[in-house]
GROMACS .gro file of C-alpha atoms in nm:
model
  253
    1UNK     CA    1 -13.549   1.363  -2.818
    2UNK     CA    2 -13.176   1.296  -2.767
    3UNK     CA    3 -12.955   1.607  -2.948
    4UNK     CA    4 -12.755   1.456  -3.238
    5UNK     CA    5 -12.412   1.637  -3.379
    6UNK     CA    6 -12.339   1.541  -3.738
    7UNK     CA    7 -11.917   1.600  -3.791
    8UNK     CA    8 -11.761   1.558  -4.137
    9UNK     CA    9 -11.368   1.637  -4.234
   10UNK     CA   10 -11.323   1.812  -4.557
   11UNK     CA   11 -11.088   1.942  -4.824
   12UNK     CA   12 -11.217   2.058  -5.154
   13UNK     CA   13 -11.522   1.931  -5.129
   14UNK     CA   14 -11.794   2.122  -5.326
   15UNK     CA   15 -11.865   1.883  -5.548
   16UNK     CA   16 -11.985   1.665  -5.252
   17UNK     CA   17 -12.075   1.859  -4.982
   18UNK     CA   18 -12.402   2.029  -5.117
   19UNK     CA   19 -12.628   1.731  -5.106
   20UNK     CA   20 -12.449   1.590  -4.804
   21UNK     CA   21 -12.540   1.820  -4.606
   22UNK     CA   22 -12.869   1.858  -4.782
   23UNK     CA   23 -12.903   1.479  -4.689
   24UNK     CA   24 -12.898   1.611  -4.300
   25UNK     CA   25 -13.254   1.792  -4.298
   26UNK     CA   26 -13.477   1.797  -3.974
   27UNK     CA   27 -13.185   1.540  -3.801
   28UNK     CA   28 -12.897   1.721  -3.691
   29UNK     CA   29 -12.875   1.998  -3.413
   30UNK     CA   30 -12.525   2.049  -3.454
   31UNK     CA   31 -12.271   2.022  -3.791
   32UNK     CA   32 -11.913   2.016  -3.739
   33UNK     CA   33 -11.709   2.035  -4.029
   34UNK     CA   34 -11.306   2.049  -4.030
   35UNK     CA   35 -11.137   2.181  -4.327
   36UNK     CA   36 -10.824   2.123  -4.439
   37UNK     CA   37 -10.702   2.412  -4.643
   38UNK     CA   38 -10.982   2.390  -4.920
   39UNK     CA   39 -10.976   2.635  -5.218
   40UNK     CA   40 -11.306   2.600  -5.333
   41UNK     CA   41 -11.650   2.672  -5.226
   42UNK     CA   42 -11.651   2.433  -4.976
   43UNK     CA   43 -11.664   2.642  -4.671
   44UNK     CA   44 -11.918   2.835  -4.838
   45UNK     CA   45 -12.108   2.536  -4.827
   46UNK     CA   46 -12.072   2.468  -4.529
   47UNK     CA   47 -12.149   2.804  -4.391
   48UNK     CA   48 -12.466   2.790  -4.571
   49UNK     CA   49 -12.598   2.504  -4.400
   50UNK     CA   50 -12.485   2.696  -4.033
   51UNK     CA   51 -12.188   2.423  -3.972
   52UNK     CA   52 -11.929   2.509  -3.687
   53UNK     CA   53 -11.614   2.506  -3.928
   54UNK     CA   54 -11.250   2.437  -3.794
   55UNK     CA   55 -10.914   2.518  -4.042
   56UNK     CA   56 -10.655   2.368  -3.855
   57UNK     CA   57 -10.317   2.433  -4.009
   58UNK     CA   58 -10.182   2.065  -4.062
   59UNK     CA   59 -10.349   1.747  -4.203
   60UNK     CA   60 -10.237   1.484  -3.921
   61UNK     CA   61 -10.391   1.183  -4.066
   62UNK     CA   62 -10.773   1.101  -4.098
   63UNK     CA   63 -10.784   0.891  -3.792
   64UNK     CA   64 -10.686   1.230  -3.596
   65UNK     CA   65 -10.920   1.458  -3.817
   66UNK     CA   66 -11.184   1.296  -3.732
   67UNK     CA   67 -11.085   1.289  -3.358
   68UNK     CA   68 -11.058   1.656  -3.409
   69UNK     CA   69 -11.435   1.711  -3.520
   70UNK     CA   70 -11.522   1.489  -3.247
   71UNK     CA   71 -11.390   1.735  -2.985
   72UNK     CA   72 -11.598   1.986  -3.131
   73UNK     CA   73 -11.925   1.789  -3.093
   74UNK     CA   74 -12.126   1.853  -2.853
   75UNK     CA   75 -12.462   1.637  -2.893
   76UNK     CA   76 -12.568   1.334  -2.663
   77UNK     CA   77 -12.495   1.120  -3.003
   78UNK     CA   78 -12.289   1.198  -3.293
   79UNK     CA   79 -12.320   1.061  -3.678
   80UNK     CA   80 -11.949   1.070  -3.871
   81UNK     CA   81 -12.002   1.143  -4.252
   82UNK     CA   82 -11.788   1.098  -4.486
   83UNK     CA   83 -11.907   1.428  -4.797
   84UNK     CA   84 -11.966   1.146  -5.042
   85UNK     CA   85 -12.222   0.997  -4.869
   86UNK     CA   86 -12.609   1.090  -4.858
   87UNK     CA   87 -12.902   0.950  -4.565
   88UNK     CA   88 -13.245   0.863  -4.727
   89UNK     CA   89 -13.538   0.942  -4.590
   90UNK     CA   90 -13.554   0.619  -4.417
   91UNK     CA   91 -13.247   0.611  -4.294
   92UNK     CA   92 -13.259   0.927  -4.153
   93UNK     CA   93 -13.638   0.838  -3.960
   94UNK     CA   94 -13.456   0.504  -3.863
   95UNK     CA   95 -13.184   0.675  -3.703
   96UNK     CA   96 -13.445   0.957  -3.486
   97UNK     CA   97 -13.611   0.616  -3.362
   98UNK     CA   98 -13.270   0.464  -3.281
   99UNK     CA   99 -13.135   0.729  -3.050
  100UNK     CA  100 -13.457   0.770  -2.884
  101UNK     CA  101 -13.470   0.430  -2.765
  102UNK     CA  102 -13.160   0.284  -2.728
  103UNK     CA  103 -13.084   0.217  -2.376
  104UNK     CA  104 -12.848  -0.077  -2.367
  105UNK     CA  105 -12.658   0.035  -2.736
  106UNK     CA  106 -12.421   0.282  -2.768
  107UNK     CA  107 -12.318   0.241  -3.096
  108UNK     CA  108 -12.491   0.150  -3.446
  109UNK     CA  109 -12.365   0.020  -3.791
  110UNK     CA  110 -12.471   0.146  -4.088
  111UNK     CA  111 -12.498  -0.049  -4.425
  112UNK     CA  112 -12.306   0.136  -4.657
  113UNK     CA  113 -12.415   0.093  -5.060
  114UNK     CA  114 -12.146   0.237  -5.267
  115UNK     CA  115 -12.110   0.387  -5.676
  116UNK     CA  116 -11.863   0.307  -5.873
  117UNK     CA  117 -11.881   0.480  -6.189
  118UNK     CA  118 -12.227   0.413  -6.310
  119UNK     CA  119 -12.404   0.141  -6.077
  120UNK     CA  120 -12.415   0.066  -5.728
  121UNK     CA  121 -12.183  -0.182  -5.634
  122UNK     CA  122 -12.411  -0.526  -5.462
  123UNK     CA  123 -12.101  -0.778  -5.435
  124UNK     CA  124 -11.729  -0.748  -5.482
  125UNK     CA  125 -11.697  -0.731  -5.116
  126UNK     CA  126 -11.878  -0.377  -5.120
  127UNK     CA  127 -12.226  -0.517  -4.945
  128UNK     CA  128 -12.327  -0.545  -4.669
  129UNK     CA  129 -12.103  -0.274  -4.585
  130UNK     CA  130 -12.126  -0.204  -4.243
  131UNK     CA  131 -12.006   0.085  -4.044
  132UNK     CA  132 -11.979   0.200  -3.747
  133UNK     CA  133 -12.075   0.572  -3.772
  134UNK     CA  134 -12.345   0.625  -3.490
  135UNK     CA  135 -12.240   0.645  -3.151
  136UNK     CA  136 -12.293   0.842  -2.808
  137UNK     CA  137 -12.069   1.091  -2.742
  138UNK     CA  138 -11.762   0.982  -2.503
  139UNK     CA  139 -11.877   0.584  -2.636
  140UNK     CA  140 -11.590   0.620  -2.911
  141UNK     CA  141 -11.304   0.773  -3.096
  142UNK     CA  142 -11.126   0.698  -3.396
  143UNK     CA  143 -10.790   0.542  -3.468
  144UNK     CA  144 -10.467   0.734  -3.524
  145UNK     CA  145 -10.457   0.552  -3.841
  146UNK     CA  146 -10.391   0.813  -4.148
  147UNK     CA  147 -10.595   0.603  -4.394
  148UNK     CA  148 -10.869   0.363  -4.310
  149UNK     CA  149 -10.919   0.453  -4.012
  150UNK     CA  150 -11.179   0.339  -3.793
  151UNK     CA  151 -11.428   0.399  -3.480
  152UNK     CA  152 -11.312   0.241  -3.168
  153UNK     CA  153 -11.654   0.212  -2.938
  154UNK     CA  154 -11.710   0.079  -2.637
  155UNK     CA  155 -11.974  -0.218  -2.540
  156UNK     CA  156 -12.207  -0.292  -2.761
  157UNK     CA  157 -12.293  -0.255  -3.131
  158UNK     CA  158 -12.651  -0.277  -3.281
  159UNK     CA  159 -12.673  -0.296  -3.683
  160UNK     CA  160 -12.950  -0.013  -3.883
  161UNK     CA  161 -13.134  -0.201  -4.172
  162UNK     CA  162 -13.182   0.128  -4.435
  163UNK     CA  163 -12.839   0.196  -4.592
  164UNK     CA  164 -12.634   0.533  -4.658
  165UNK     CA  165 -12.552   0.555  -5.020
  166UNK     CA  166 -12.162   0.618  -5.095
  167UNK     CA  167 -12.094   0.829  -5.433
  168UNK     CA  168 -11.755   0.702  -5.349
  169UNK     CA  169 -11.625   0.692  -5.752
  170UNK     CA  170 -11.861   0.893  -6.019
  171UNK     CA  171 -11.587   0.838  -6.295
  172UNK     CA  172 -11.244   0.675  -6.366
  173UNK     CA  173 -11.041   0.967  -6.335
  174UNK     CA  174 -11.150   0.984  -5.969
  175UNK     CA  175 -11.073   0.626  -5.935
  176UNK     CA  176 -10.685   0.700  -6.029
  177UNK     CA  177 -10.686   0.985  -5.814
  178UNK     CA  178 -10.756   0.813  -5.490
  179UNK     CA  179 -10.583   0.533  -5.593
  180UNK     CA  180 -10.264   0.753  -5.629
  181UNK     CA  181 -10.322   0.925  -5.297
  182UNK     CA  182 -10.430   0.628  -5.053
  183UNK     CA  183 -10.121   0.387  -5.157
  184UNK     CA  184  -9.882   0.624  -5.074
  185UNK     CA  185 -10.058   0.700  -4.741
  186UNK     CA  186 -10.144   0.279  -4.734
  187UNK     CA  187  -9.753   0.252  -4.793
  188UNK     CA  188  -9.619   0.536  -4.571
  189UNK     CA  189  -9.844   0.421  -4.289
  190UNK     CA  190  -9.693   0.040  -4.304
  191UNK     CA  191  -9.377   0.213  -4.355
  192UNK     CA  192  -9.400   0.368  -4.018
  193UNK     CA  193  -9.490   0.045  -3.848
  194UNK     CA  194  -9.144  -0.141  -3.995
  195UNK     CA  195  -9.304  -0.317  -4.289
  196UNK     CA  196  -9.151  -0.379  -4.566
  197UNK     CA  197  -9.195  -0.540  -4.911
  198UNK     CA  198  -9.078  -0.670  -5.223
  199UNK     CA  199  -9.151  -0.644  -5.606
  200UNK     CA  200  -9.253  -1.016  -5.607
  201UNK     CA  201  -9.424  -0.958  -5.346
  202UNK     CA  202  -9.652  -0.655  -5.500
  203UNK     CA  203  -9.710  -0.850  -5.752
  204UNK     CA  204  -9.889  -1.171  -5.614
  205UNK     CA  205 -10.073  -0.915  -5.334
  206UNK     CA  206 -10.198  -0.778  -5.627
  207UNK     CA  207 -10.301  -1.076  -5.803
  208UNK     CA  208 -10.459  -1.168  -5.489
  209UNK     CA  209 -10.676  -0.865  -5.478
  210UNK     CA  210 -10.806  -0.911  -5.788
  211UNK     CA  211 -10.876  -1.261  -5.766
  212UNK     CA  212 -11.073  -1.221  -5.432
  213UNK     CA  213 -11.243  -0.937  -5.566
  214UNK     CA  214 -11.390  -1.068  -5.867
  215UNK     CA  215 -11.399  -1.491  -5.815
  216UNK     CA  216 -11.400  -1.488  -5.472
  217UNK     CA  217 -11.595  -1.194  -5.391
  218UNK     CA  218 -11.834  -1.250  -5.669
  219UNK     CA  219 -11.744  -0.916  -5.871
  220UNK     CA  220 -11.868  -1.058  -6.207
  221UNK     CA  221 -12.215  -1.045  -6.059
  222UNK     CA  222 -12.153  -0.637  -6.065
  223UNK     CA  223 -12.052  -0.663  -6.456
  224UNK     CA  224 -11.855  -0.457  -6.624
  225UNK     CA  225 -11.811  -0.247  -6.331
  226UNK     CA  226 -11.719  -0.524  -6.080
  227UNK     CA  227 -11.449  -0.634  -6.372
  228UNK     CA  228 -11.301  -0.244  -6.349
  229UNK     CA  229 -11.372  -0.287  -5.952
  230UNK     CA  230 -11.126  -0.606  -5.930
  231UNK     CA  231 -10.874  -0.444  -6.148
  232UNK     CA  232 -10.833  -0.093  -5.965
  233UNK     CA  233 -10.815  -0.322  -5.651
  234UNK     CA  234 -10.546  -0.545  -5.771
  235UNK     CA  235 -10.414  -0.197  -5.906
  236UNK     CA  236 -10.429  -0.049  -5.576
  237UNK     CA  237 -10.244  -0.330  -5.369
  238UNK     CA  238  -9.984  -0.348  -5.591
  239UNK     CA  239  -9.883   0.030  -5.612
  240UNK     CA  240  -9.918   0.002  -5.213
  241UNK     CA  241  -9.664  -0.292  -5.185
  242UNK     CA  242  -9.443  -0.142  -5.438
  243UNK     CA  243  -9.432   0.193  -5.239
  244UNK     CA  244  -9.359   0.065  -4.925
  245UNK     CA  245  -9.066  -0.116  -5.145
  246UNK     CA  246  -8.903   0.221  -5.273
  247UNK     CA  247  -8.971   0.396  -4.896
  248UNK     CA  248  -8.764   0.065  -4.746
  249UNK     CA  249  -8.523   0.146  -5.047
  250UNK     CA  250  -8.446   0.472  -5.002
  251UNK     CA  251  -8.397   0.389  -4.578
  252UNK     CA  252  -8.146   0.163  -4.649
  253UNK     CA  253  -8.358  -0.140  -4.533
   0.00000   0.00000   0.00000
């Protein structure tokens, strides 16, 4: 059976990281975590479950986190998690049976199915959510991105059928949080690349968000929750294009 390394980038995670590691039993030879300066039990955690743990003094983006972890790996195939997210049963017995015969794929998609504060989210442009997490080792890195970043892999990509489940929001407070934190690293990235923006123009993206989120996208289907879903979307856009606005300020541009 082909050896499998499991690598996960972290920062105050304990509220996560229990039952996603948990989520790993009788699959993974090898857990890689790499901390960012956490201040709660989260390397305790991770210690727990025997993970090789890396504190590397600066955050450089997730894209090169992640890259990071990967250099620690040291499996035939390696599984990126993300401490929010959990394998079932199935998915985990799928996966065993995917690296043992997979002689022509080097990399597999994984449905993703995703909470946002009280339900699992089945439309809104949330499912299928497919990603590419599962991949030999030296088949793929990650972007440079700092947020959303994504696996680069090389030749071909087979799709799993059993999904991971995402605990991606458990309450509105969390919601705001990341909301906060990934438009300014949304707008500082597009900042970078010579972007720039406009009130007017935050304003319709936003719109546009919403729109395609909940008409488009079929949000309503996810009720109340797809309604909140839209919003924090259209929310999200907006404070992203406004950002980049003020950063393009401030530079004189």
């Amino acid at each position: 059976m082909p050896t499998l390394s499991v690598i996960l980038i972290t920062r105050n995670e304990e509220a996560n990281l229990d039952d996603c590691l948990a989520s790993l039993e009788g699959i993974a030879q090898q857990i890689v975590v790499v901390d960012t300066a956490s201040s709660d039990r989260t390397l305790e955690i991770a210690q727990n479950y025997g993970a090789m743990i890396a504190s590397p003094p600066d955050w450089p983006g997730f894209g090169p986190q992640k890259n990071r972890a990967l250099d620690l790996a040291t499996g035939e195939w390696v599984l990126s998690l993300d401490a929010d997210e959990r394998l079932t049963p199935a998915l985990r017995t799928e996966i065993l049976t995917a690296i043992a015969h997979s002689a022509q794929v080097g990399c597999f998609a994984i449905p993703r199915l995703s909470w946002y504060c009280g339900r699992f989210i089945r439309h809104s442009g949330w499912s299928p959510d497919y990603v590419d997490r599962l991949f030999k080792r030296g088949n793929a890195r990650f972007s440079d991105d700092l947020v959303h970043e994504r696996l680069i892999p090389q030749g071909q990509v087979a799709k799993l059928k059993n999904p991971m489940l995402h605990y991606s929001f458990m309450n509105y407070s969390q919601v705001l949080q990341k909301l906060d934190r990934y438009s300014t690293a949304s707008a500082q990235q597009a900042f970078a690349k010579g972007k720039t923006s406009h009130p007017l123009k935050a304003v319709l993206h936003g719109f546009w968000a919403f729109f395609r989120t909940y008409i488009i996208r079929a949000g309503f289907l996810d009720g109340a929750q797809g309604f909140a879903l839209a919003i924090s979307n259209g929310q999200g856009t907006y404070y992203r294009y406004i950002k980049l606005w003020y950063l393009n300020r401030d530079a004189g541009k």
